[in-house]
Amino acid sequence: MAWQAYAQLCPEPQGGEGAEAPPAGPQDWGQLMVVQRHCTAQFNAAVEDYNRAIGQFPAWVLARILGMKPGRSFQQDAALLMQQTA
């Protein structure tokens, strides 16, 4: 889904197939930031759904047997990195 959202925001490259796309200019950064925020939100929602799913009975029994651990969202990883550098 994230790739489809990105593909819809980006125009087709000029010059036909195989043409190199020009480097992203300042006007493209806004679009890229929108896509990045959207993808981050989708990933974090998927992590929350996964963590909720493996925390419910009987799924948590299988999760423990199979060694599945709760996932970390981008915010949790960023917080851990900030603690390590401080």
JSON list of C-alpha atoms in Angstrom, two decimals:
[
{"chain": "A", "resi": 1, "resn": "MET", "atom": "CA", "xyz": [0.00, 0.00, 0.00]},
{"chain": "A", "resi": 2, "resn": "ALA", "atom": "CA", "xyz": [2.82, 2.40, 0.82]},
{"chain": "A", "resi": 3, "resn": "TRP", "atom": "CA", "xyz": [4.44, 1.84, -2.58]},
{"chain": "A", "resi": 4, "resn": "GLN", "atom": "CA", "xyz": [1.14, 2.46, -4.36]},
{"chain": "A", "resi": 5, "resn": "ALA", "atom": "CA", "xyz": [0.68, 5.73, -2.46]},
{"chain": "A", "resi": 6, "resn": "TYR", "atom": "CA", "xyz": [4.22, 6.78, -3.41]},
{"chain": "A", "resi": 7, "resn": "ALA", "atom": "CA", "xyz": [3.71, 5.82, -7.06]},
{"chain": "A", "resi": 8, "resn": "GLN", "atom": "CA", "xyz": [0.55, 7.92, -7.25]},
{"chain": "A", "resi": 9, "resn": "LEU", "atom": "CA", "xyz": [2.37, 11.00, -5.93]},
{"chain": "A", "resi": 10, "resn": "CYS", "atom": "CA", "xyz": [5.33, 10.67, -8.31]},
{"chain": "A", "resi": 11, "resn": "PRO", "atom": "CA", "xyz": [4.89, 11.58, -11.99]},
{"chain": "A", "resi": 12, "resn": "GLU", "atom": "CA", "xyz": [6.16, 9.35, -14.78]},
{"chain": "A", "resi": 13, "resn": "PRO", "atom": "CA", "xyz": [9.80, 10.07, -15.73]},
{"chain": "A", "resi": 14, "resn": "GLN", "atom": "CA", "xyz": [10.23, 11.98, -19.00]},
{"chain": "A", "resi": 15, "resn": "GLY", "atom": "CA", "xyz": [11.99, 10.30, -21.92]},
{"chain": "A", "resi": 16, "resn": "GLY", "atom": "CA", "xyz": [10.31, 6.90, -21.90]},
{"chain": "A", "resi": 17, "resn": "GLU", "atom": "CA", "xyz": [11.30, 3.70, -20.14]},
{"chain": "A", "resi": 18, "resn": "GLY", "atom": "CA", "xyz": [14.71, 3.42, -18.56]},
{"chain": "A", "resi": 19, "resn": "ALA", "atom": "CA", "xyz": [15.19, 7.19, -18.35]},
{"chain": "A", "resi": 20, "resn": "GLU", "atom": "CA", "xyz": [16.89, 8.42, -15.22]},
{"chain": "A", "resi": 21, "resn": "ALA", "atom": "CA", "xyz": [14.68, 10.57, -13.02]},
{"chain": "A", "resi": 22, "resn": "PRO", "atom": "CA", "xyz": [16.11, 13.99, -12.16]},
{"chain": "A", "resi": 23, "resn": "PRO", "atom": "CA", "xyz": [17.26, 14.46, -8.56]},
{"chain": "A", "resi": 24, "resn": "ALA", "atom": "CA", "xyz": [14.57, 15.54, -6.15]},
{"chain": "A", "resi": 25, "resn": "GLY", "atom": "CA", "xyz": [14.25, 19.31, -5.95]},
{"chain": "A", "resi": 26, "resn": "PRO", "atom": "CA", "xyz": [12.90, 21.40, -3.09]},
{"chain": "A", "resi": 27, "resn": "GLN", "atom": "CA", "xyz": [9.30, 21.06, -4.34]},
{"chain": "A", "resi": 28, "resn": "ASP", "atom": "CA", "xyz": [9.61, 17.26, -4.26]},
{"chain": "A", "resi": 29, "resn": "TRP", "atom": "CA", "xyz": [10.69, 17.18, -0.60]},
{"chain": "A", "resi": 30, "resn": "GLY", "atom": "CA", "xyz": [7.21, 18.15, 0.52]},
{"chain": "A", "resi": 31, "resn": "GLN", "atom": "CA", "xyz": [5.71, 15.20, -1.33]},
{"chain": "A", "resi": 32, "resn": "LEU", "atom": "CA", "xyz": [8.39, 12.87, 0.03]},
{"chain": "A", "resi": 33, "resn": "MET", "atom": "CA", "xyz": [7.72, 14.03, 3.59]},
{"chain": "A", "resi": 34, "resn": "VAL", "atom": "CA", "xyz": [3.99, 13.36, 3.16]},
{"chain": "A", "resi": 35, "resn": "VAL", "atom": "CA", "xyz": [4.72, 9.85, 1.89]},
{"chain": "A", "resi": 36, "resn": "GLN", "atom": "CA", "xyz": [7.25, 9.24, 4.68]},
{"chain": "A", "resi": 37, "resn": "ARG", "atom": "CA", "xyz": [4.76, 10.30, 7.38]},
{"chain": "A", "resi": 38, "resn": "HIS", "atom": "CA", "xyz": [2.07, 8.12, 5.81]},
{"chain": "A", "resi": 39, "resn": "CYS", "atom": "CA", "xyz": [4.38, 5.08, 5.64]},
{"chain": "A", "resi": 40, "resn": "THR", "atom": "CA", "xyz": [5.59, 5.59, 9.20]},
{"chain": "A", "resi": 41, "resn": "ALA", "atom": "CA", "xyz": [2.01, 5.76, 10.45]},
{"chain": "A", "resi": 42, "resn": "GLN", "atom": "CA", "xyz": [1.11, 2.57, 8.54]},
{"chain": "A", "resi": 43, "resn": "PHE", "atom": "CA", "xyz": [4.16, 0.73, 9.94]},
{"chain": "A", "resi": 44, "resn": "ASN", "atom": "CA", "xyz": [3.44, 1.86, 13.50]},
{"chain": "A", "resi": 45, "resn": "ALA", "atom": "CA", "xyz": [-0.21, 0.78, 13.18]},
{"chain": "A", "resi": 46, "resn": "ALA", "atom": "CA", "xyz": [0.91, -2.64, 11.89]},
{"chain": "A", "resi": 47, "resn": "VAL", "atom": "CA", "xyz": [3.29, -3.01, 14.85]},
{"chain": "A", "resi": 48, "resn": "GLU", "atom": "CA", "xyz": [0.48, -2.13, 17.27]},
{"chain": "A", "resi": 49, "resn": "ASP", "atom": "CA", "xyz": [-1.86, -4.67, 15.60]},
{"chain": "A", "resi": 50, "resn": "TYR", "atom": "CA", "xyz": [0.85, -7.36, 15.73]},
{"chain": "A", "resi": 51, "resn": "ASN", "atom": "CA", "xyz": [1.61, -6.68, 19.40]},
{"chain": "A", "resi": 52, "resn": "ARG", "atom": "CA", "xyz": [-2.08, -6.73, 20.26]},
{"chain": "A", "resi": 53, "resn": "ALA", "atom": "CA", "xyz": [-2.57, -10.00, 18.34]},
{"chain": "A", "resi": 54, "resn": "ILE", "atom": "CA", "xyz": [0.30, -11.89, 19.99]},
{"chain": "A", "resi": 55, "resn": "GLY", "atom": "CA", "xyz": [-0.87, -10.66, 23.40]},
{"chain": "A", "resi": 56, "resn": "GLN", "atom": "CA", "xyz": [-4.27, -12.35, 23.16]},
{"chain": "A", "resi": 57, "resn": "PHE", "atom": "CA", "xyz": [-5.09, -15.88, 24.23]},
{"chain": "A", "resi": 58, "resn": "PRO", "atom": "CA", "xyz": [-4.53, -18.40, 22.60]},
{"chain": "A", "resi": 59, "resn": "ALA", "atom": "CA", "xyz": [-2.16, -16.58, 20.23]},
{"chain": "A", "resi": 60, "resn": "TRP", "atom": "CA", "xyz": [0.22, -15.67, 23.06]},
{"chain": "A", "resi": 61, "resn": "VAL", "atom": "CA", "xyz": [0.74, -19.39, 23.78]},
{"chain": "A", "resi": 62, "resn": "LEU", "atom": "CA", "xyz": [1.85, -20.01, 20.20]},
{"chain": "A", "resi": 63, "resn": "ALA", "atom": "CA", "xyz": [3.87, -16.78, 20.17]},
{"chain": "A", "resi": 64, "resn": "ARG", "atom": "CA", "xyz": [5.85, -17.94, 23.21]},
{"chain": "A", "resi": 65, "resn": "ILE", "atom": "CA", "xyz": [6.39, -21.41, 21.77]},
{"chain": "A", "resi": 66, "resn": "LEU", "atom": "CA", "xyz": [7.57, -19.96, 18.46]},
{"chain": "A", "resi": 67, "resn": "GLY", "atom": "CA", "xyz": [9.73, -17.31, 20.12]},
{"chain": "A", "resi": 68, "resn": "MET", "atom": "CA", "xyz": [7.80, -14.34, 18.75]},
{"chain": "A", "resi": 69, "resn": "LYS", "atom": "CA", "xyz": [8.53, -11.09, 20.55]},
{"chain": "A", "resi": 70, "resn": "PRO", "atom": "CA", "xyz": [6.66, -7.78, 20.52]},
{"chain": "A", "resi": 71, "resn": "GLY", "atom": "CA", "xyz": [7.64, -5.44, 17.72]},
{"chain": "A", "resi": 72, "resn": "ARG", "atom": "CA", "xyz": [8.98, -1.91, 18.17]},
{"chain": "A", "resi": 73, "resn": "SER", "atom": "CA", "xyz": [7.59, 1.12, 16.38]},
{"chain": "A", "resi": 74, "resn": "PHE", "atom": "CA", "xyz": [9.74, 3.85, 14.87]},
{"chain": "A", "resi": 75, "resn": "GLN", "atom": "CA", "xyz": [9.09, 6.07, 17.91]},
{"chain": "A", "resi": 76, "resn": "GLN", "atom": "CA", "xyz": [10.33, 3.35, 20.27]},
{"chain": "A", "resi": 77, "resn": "ASP", "atom": "CA", "xyz": [13.47, 2.80, 18.18]},
{"chain": "A", "resi": 78, "resn": "ALA", "atom": "CA", "xyz": [14.15, 6.55, 18.06]},
{"chain": "A", "resi": 79, "resn": "ALA", "atom": "CA", "xyz": [13.77, 6.79, 21.85]},
{"chain": "A", "resi": 80, "resn": "LEU", "atom": "CA", "xyz": [16.21, 3.89, 22.33]},
{"chain": "A", "resi": 81, "resn": "LEU", "atom": "CA", "xyz": [18.76, 5.51, 19.99]},
{"chain": "A", "resi": 82, "resn": "MET", "atom": "CA", "xyz": [18.51, 8.81, 21.86]},
{"chain": "A", "resi": 83, "resn": "GLN", "atom": "CA", "xyz": [19.15, 7.02, 25.18]},
{"chain": "A", "resi": 84, "resn": "GLN", "atom": "CA", "xyz": [22.20, 5.22, 23.77]},
{"chain": "A", "resi": 85, "resn": "THR", "atom": "CA", "xyz": [23.83, 8.41, 22.47]},
{"chain": "A", "resi": 86, "resn": "ALA", "atom": "CA", "xyz": [23.22, 10.37, 25.67]}
]
